[in-house]
XYZ file of C-alpha atoms in Angstrom:
352
model
C -23.897 13.315 31.399
C -22.875 10.038 29.760
C -19.151 9.397 30.067
C -17.896 7.832 26.844
C -14.603 6.171 26.020
C -13.366 5.370 22.534
C -10.878 2.624 21.748
C -9.459 3.252 18.301
C -10.132 6.993 18.471
C -7.557 7.836 15.803
C -8.966 5.622 13.048
C -11.469 7.092 10.632
C -14.527 5.655 12.402
C -13.065 6.673 15.766
C -12.432 10.231 14.625
C -15.996 10.432 13.331
C -17.211 9.321 16.757
C -15.228 12.188 18.235
C -16.749 14.685 15.780
C -20.297 13.542 16.494
C -19.958 13.244 20.270
C -18.442 16.721 20.508
C -21.858 18.002 19.457
C -23.879 15.689 21.732
C -25.638 17.470 24.622
C -25.782 14.427 26.883
C -22.356 12.827 26.358
C -18.733 13.701 26.964
C -15.615 11.862 25.839
C -13.357 11.053 28.777
C -10.976 8.629 27.088
C -9.369 8.865 23.652
C -7.813 5.451 23.194
C -5.064 4.974 20.628
C -2.119 2.613 20.944
C -0.387 4.347 18.039
C -0.408 7.820 19.585
C -0.143 7.374 23.355
C 0.473 10.716 25.136
C 0.087 12.692 21.912
C -2.562 15.404 21.880
C -5.559 14.367 19.866
C -5.547 17.538 17.781
C -1.982 16.774 16.744
C -3.292 13.634 15.063
C -6.364 15.345 13.597
C -5.672 19.034 13.123
C -9.343 19.718 12.422
C -9.773 19.267 16.194
C -7.303 22.078 17.070
C -8.749 24.171 19.921
C -11.666 21.764 20.068
C -10.044 18.703 21.689
C -7.059 19.254 23.994
C -6.972 15.782 25.535
C -4.118 13.375 24.949
C -4.433 9.883 23.527
C -4.206 7.036 25.996
C -3.595 3.311 25.824
C -6.457 0.911 25.134
C -7.015 -0.224 28.727
C -10.422 -1.898 28.696
C -10.389 -2.643 32.438
C -9.654 0.969 33.349
C -12.176 2.227 30.827
C -14.858 0.108 32.444
C -14.200 1.933 35.722
C -14.219 5.444 34.275
C -16.963 5.356 31.636
C -20.618 4.527 31.120
C -20.170 3.363 27.528
C -17.202 2.182 25.496
C -17.056 2.400 21.724
C -14.616 -0.088 20.242
C -13.595 1.060 16.754
C -11.065 -1.721 16.433
C -10.066 -4.571 14.116
C -11.869 -7.897 14.226
C -10.780 -10.040 17.166
C -9.702 -7.209 19.470
C -12.756 -7.002 21.702
C -13.474 -10.720 21.545
C -10.003 -11.340 22.940
C -10.450 -9.044 25.948
C -14.121 -9.008 26.892
C -15.070 -10.531 30.257
C -18.192 -10.822 32.353
C -16.703 -8.410 34.904
C -16.286 -5.728 32.257
C -19.854 -6.148 30.984
C -21.169 -5.883 34.534
C -19.687 -2.390 34.804
C -20.095 -0.751 31.411
C -22.071 -0.861 28.167
C -20.186 -1.554 24.940
C -20.963 -0.597 21.355
C -18.611 -2.628 19.198
C -17.941 -1.348 15.680
C -16.084 -4.516 14.680
C -17.718 -7.732 13.453
C -16.923 -9.746 16.590
C -20.522 -10.092 17.772
C -22.586 -9.444 14.636
C -22.859 -13.023 13.410
C -24.712 -15.444 15.669
C -23.075 -18.615 14.353
C -19.498 -18.573 15.621
C -18.448 -21.147 13.014
C -19.602 -18.803 10.245
C -17.660 -15.918 11.818
C -14.493 -17.991 12.094
C -14.809 -19.256 8.514
C -15.258 -15.840 6.919
C -12.876 -13.869 9.136
C -10.223 -16.554 9.438
C -9.682 -16.121 13.184
C -10.763 -17.946 16.302
C -13.451 -16.220 18.332
C -12.131 -15.857 21.878
C -15.404 -15.099 23.695
C -18.325 -16.769 21.899
C -20.260 -16.929 25.172
C -21.269 -13.278 24.681
C -22.580 -13.678 21.123
C -26.140 -14.707 22.135
C -26.741 -11.568 24.187
C -25.251 -9.112 21.682
C -27.954 -7.120 19.907
C -27.410 -6.422 16.230
C -27.580 -2.653 16.308
C -29.450 -1.841 13.122
C -31.711 0.566 14.953
C -34.487 0.783 12.388
C -35.067 -2.963 12.676
C -34.017 -3.834 16.220
C -34.552 -0.730 18.364
C -36.955 -2.560 20.676
C -34.099 -4.871 21.672
C -31.714 -1.999 22.501
C -32.702 -0.915 25.989
C -31.256 0.109 29.328
C -30.710 -3.571 30.159
C -28.669 -4.239 26.995
C -24.969 -4.637 27.722
C -23.455 -5.304 24.307
C -24.407 -3.892 20.905
C -22.888 -5.200 17.685
C -22.788 -2.140 15.461
C -23.466 -3.210 11.843
C -20.969 -2.802 9.042
C -21.178 -0.061 6.426
C -21.895 -2.220 3.393
C -24.304 -4.312 5.410
C -26.324 -1.392 6.754
C -26.904 -0.038 3.267
C -27.525 -3.434 1.662
C -29.948 -4.648 4.333
C -32.016 -1.474 4.680
C -32.337 -1.188 0.905
C -33.772 -4.700 0.484
C -35.425 -5.415 3.852
C -39.032 -4.308 3.179
C -39.300 -6.290 -0.041
C -37.811 -9.397 1.572
C -40.036 -9.072 4.623
C -43.176 -8.594 2.530
C -42.297 -11.440 0.150
C -42.290 -9.236 -2.944
C -39.006 -10.595 -4.330
C -37.369 -13.973 -4.721
C -34.550 -13.317 -2.273
C -32.465 -16.167 -3.707
C -32.051 -14.104 -6.883
C -30.725 -11.068 -5.006
C -27.495 -9.579 -6.322
C -25.857 -6.703 -4.431
C -23.392 -4.508 -6.302
C -21.778 -2.075 -3.865
C -19.305 0.773 -4.197
C -17.387 2.458 -1.386
C -15.038 5.365 -0.894
C -11.529 4.629 0.318
C -12.123 5.630 3.954
C -13.971 2.333 4.286
C -10.592 0.596 4.127
C -9.353 2.430 7.224
C -6.514 4.862 7.880
C -3.626 2.416 7.791
C -1.125 2.803 4.978
C -1.725 0.149 2.330
C -0.389 0.094 -1.214
C -3.814 -0.602 -2.821
C -5.152 2.553 -1.150
C -2.400 4.937 -2.247
C -3.502 7.925 -4.338
C -1.918 6.659 -7.540
C -3.551 3.256 -7.067
C -7.045 4.625 -6.402
C -7.279 7.854 -8.401
C -8.992 7.531 -11.792
C -9.591 3.872 -11.047
C -12.378 1.578 -9.923
C -11.950 -2.039 -8.945
C -13.873 -4.950 -7.529
C -12.448 -6.794 -4.545
C -13.436 -9.632 -2.261
C -15.353 -11.120 -5.192
C -17.465 -14.107 -4.071
C -15.778 -13.953 -0.695
C -16.243 -10.588 1.015
C -16.749 -11.049 4.743
C -19.819 -8.802 4.923
C -21.699 -11.407 2.862
C -22.761 -13.667 5.752
C -23.850 -10.654 7.802
C -26.198 -9.522 5.039
C -27.442 -13.076 4.519
C -28.111 -13.605 8.213
C -30.143 -10.428 8.644
C -32.143 -10.848 5.445
C -32.655 -14.458 6.478
C -34.477 -13.234 9.588
C -36.690 -11.121 7.345
C -37.393 -14.052 5.011
C -37.710 -16.497 7.924
C -35.331 -18.922 6.227
C -31.731 -19.222 5.129
C -30.740 -16.818 2.378
C -27.872 -16.928 -0.119
C -26.945 -13.861 -2.152
C -24.223 -12.538 -4.429
C -22.384 -9.554 -2.960
C -19.618 -7.739 -4.817
C -17.976 -4.589 -3.418
C -15.976 -2.060 -5.422
C -13.487 0.601 -4.393
C -14.063 3.985 -6.017
C -11.900 7.118 -5.908
C -13.781 9.208 -3.375
C -13.253 9.809 0.335
C -16.504 8.557 1.778
C -19.850 7.155 0.802
C -21.475 3.883 -0.201
C -23.828 3.261 -3.091
C -25.506 -0.111 -3.480
C -27.445 -1.264 -6.510
C -29.381 -4.462 -5.904
C -31.194 -6.666 -8.390
C -33.866 -9.265 -7.645
C -36.629 -11.106 -9.466
C -40.097 -9.931 -8.494
C -42.692 -12.476 -7.424
C -45.649 -12.497 -9.797
C -49.289 -12.742 -8.780
C -51.383 -15.775 -9.743
C -52.399 -14.020 -12.936
C -48.771 -13.384 -13.849
C -48.835 -9.684 -13.019
C -45.818 -8.033 -11.435
C -46.164 -5.954 -8.256
C -46.959 -2.342 -9.113
C -44.937 0.732 -8.193
C -47.591 1.590 -5.614
C -47.376 -1.851 -3.983
C -43.595 -1.717 -3.676
C -43.657 1.875 -2.453
C -46.241 0.856 0.158
C -43.862 -1.818 1.449
C -41.121 0.772 1.928
C -43.526 3.198 3.571
C -44.750 0.489 5.934
C -41.291 0.171 7.463
C -39.693 3.553 6.857
C -42.370 6.249 6.684
C -41.762 7.140 10.332
C -38.001 6.624 10.293
C -35.965 9.762 10.891
C -32.852 8.583 9.067
C -34.246 6.552 6.165
C -35.393 8.675 3.247
C -37.307 6.906 0.475
C -36.945 9.269 -2.455
C -39.583 10.437 -4.909
C -40.344 8.320 -7.946
C -37.609 8.414 -10.567
C -34.957 9.939 -8.276
C -31.848 7.790 -7.882
C -29.832 8.090 -4.640
C -26.423 9.742 -4.757
C -23.656 9.550 -2.147
C -23.219 13.317 -2.170
C -26.751 13.788 -0.872
C -25.974 11.954 2.379
C -22.319 12.919 2.915
C -21.506 13.774 6.521
C -24.982 12.766 7.708
C -26.752 9.831 9.319
C -29.255 9.483 6.488
C -29.813 6.538 4.178
C -31.423 7.401 0.839
C -33.315 4.591 -0.914
C -35.298 4.128 -4.098
C -36.243 1.510 -6.672
C -37.167 1.026 -10.326
C -39.269 -1.811 -11.729
C -37.887 -3.364 -14.916
C -41.004 -4.882 -16.460
C -39.014 -6.216 -19.403
C -36.976 -8.581 -17.174
C -39.407 -8.956 -14.290
C -36.803 -7.596 -11.912
C -36.695 -4.725 -9.485
C -33.599 -2.555 -9.187
C -33.023 -1.253 -5.658
C -30.664 1.584 -4.807
C -29.311 2.862 -1.506
C -26.739 5.436 -0.441
C -25.174 6.341 2.909
C -22.047 7.819 4.425
C -19.907 4.845 5.412
C -18.366 6.714 8.372
C -21.630 8.064 9.786
C -24.679 5.843 9.316
C -22.276 3.087 8.279
C -20.236 3.356 11.495
C -20.019 6.207 14.033
C -23.431 7.769 13.547
C -25.173 4.437 13.949
C -23.031 3.757 17.030
C -24.236 7.002 18.613
C -27.799 6.135 17.588
C -27.342 2.894 19.509
C -25.888 4.740 22.512
C -28.935 7.001 22.580
C -31.222 3.978 22.731
C -29.129 2.328 25.444
C -29.513 5.374 27.687
C -33.114 6.221 26.897
C -32.329 9.395 24.965
C -34.002 10.720 21.853
C -32.644 8.511 19.102
C -31.558 11.438 16.939
C -29.673 13.243 19.729
C -26.378 14.544 18.338
C -27.219 13.231 14.873
C -29.117 16.151 13.354
C -26.368 16.438 10.772
C -27.276 18.180 7.531
C -25.567 16.502 4.564
C -22.609 18.428 3.129
C -23.012 19.642 -0.438
C -21.211 20.072 -2.764
């Protein structure tokens, strides 16, 4: 049985880790870390866990966790893990980090976009970017540190990756329009996230400067085998959870001026995702909806060719707390310990 510890167990991503791991046959949670609720029973923080979790919340003691657990999930703000991680800790325990501390390989880019100094850049080279569908071969028993991707980034990258990799689009024309439910902003009380601020409202934020931009660019750059620059604009919408991305890019024409056909683009998606458990490429003409993936680890994807403009419109939907955070973290844990990748993640989407 894998002994798991969670730092940040009372945030939204942390609580989703608890929900998923409670149904995992090969893992048990032995440490519910929460600085805000030390010594308080976990079910008193999340009443949905009444008579399910009786443990109390404990302090975020990374050193002690490394002694008592096999894997630590850090569902914490940027800079937390980077400020505490040491070689001695990594020698004793595996870590799946849900923050951005080790996602971006260029530390200068991280510091520019996040506005903080990285305290342990020496561990960035070994951290594996944990987008399982693309990097599962790098996530093995010998891996010590996994950088769990962000929610916007997971959806944006998986939606565009096959067409970038196969050279079907001009990636420099890529525009990503993304919309997220309010749980993506975390559980902390903030005026912009109050009911009266969010209800019956939709707003863009982080325009031309959202910090998930370089993460998307870096990963799509690997697919394109060159540096990539995109436009990424997120929006906050009045729902609890879910992300919908709509992406636009100019298609590359053949020598005779013809655009790629539906069949050619569909073949590119099938090449990479036909065997993927959690990526569902929908039937022709069906547009993804957040409700169809809610509470699950699925990503739904589709596309439409706009022959009038020579562009392709790509669409993707996922649950920001599951595939966009906790579910993907458990997927990474399964790979780290040689388990079936879908263990504990056979979650049927909730509807309605």
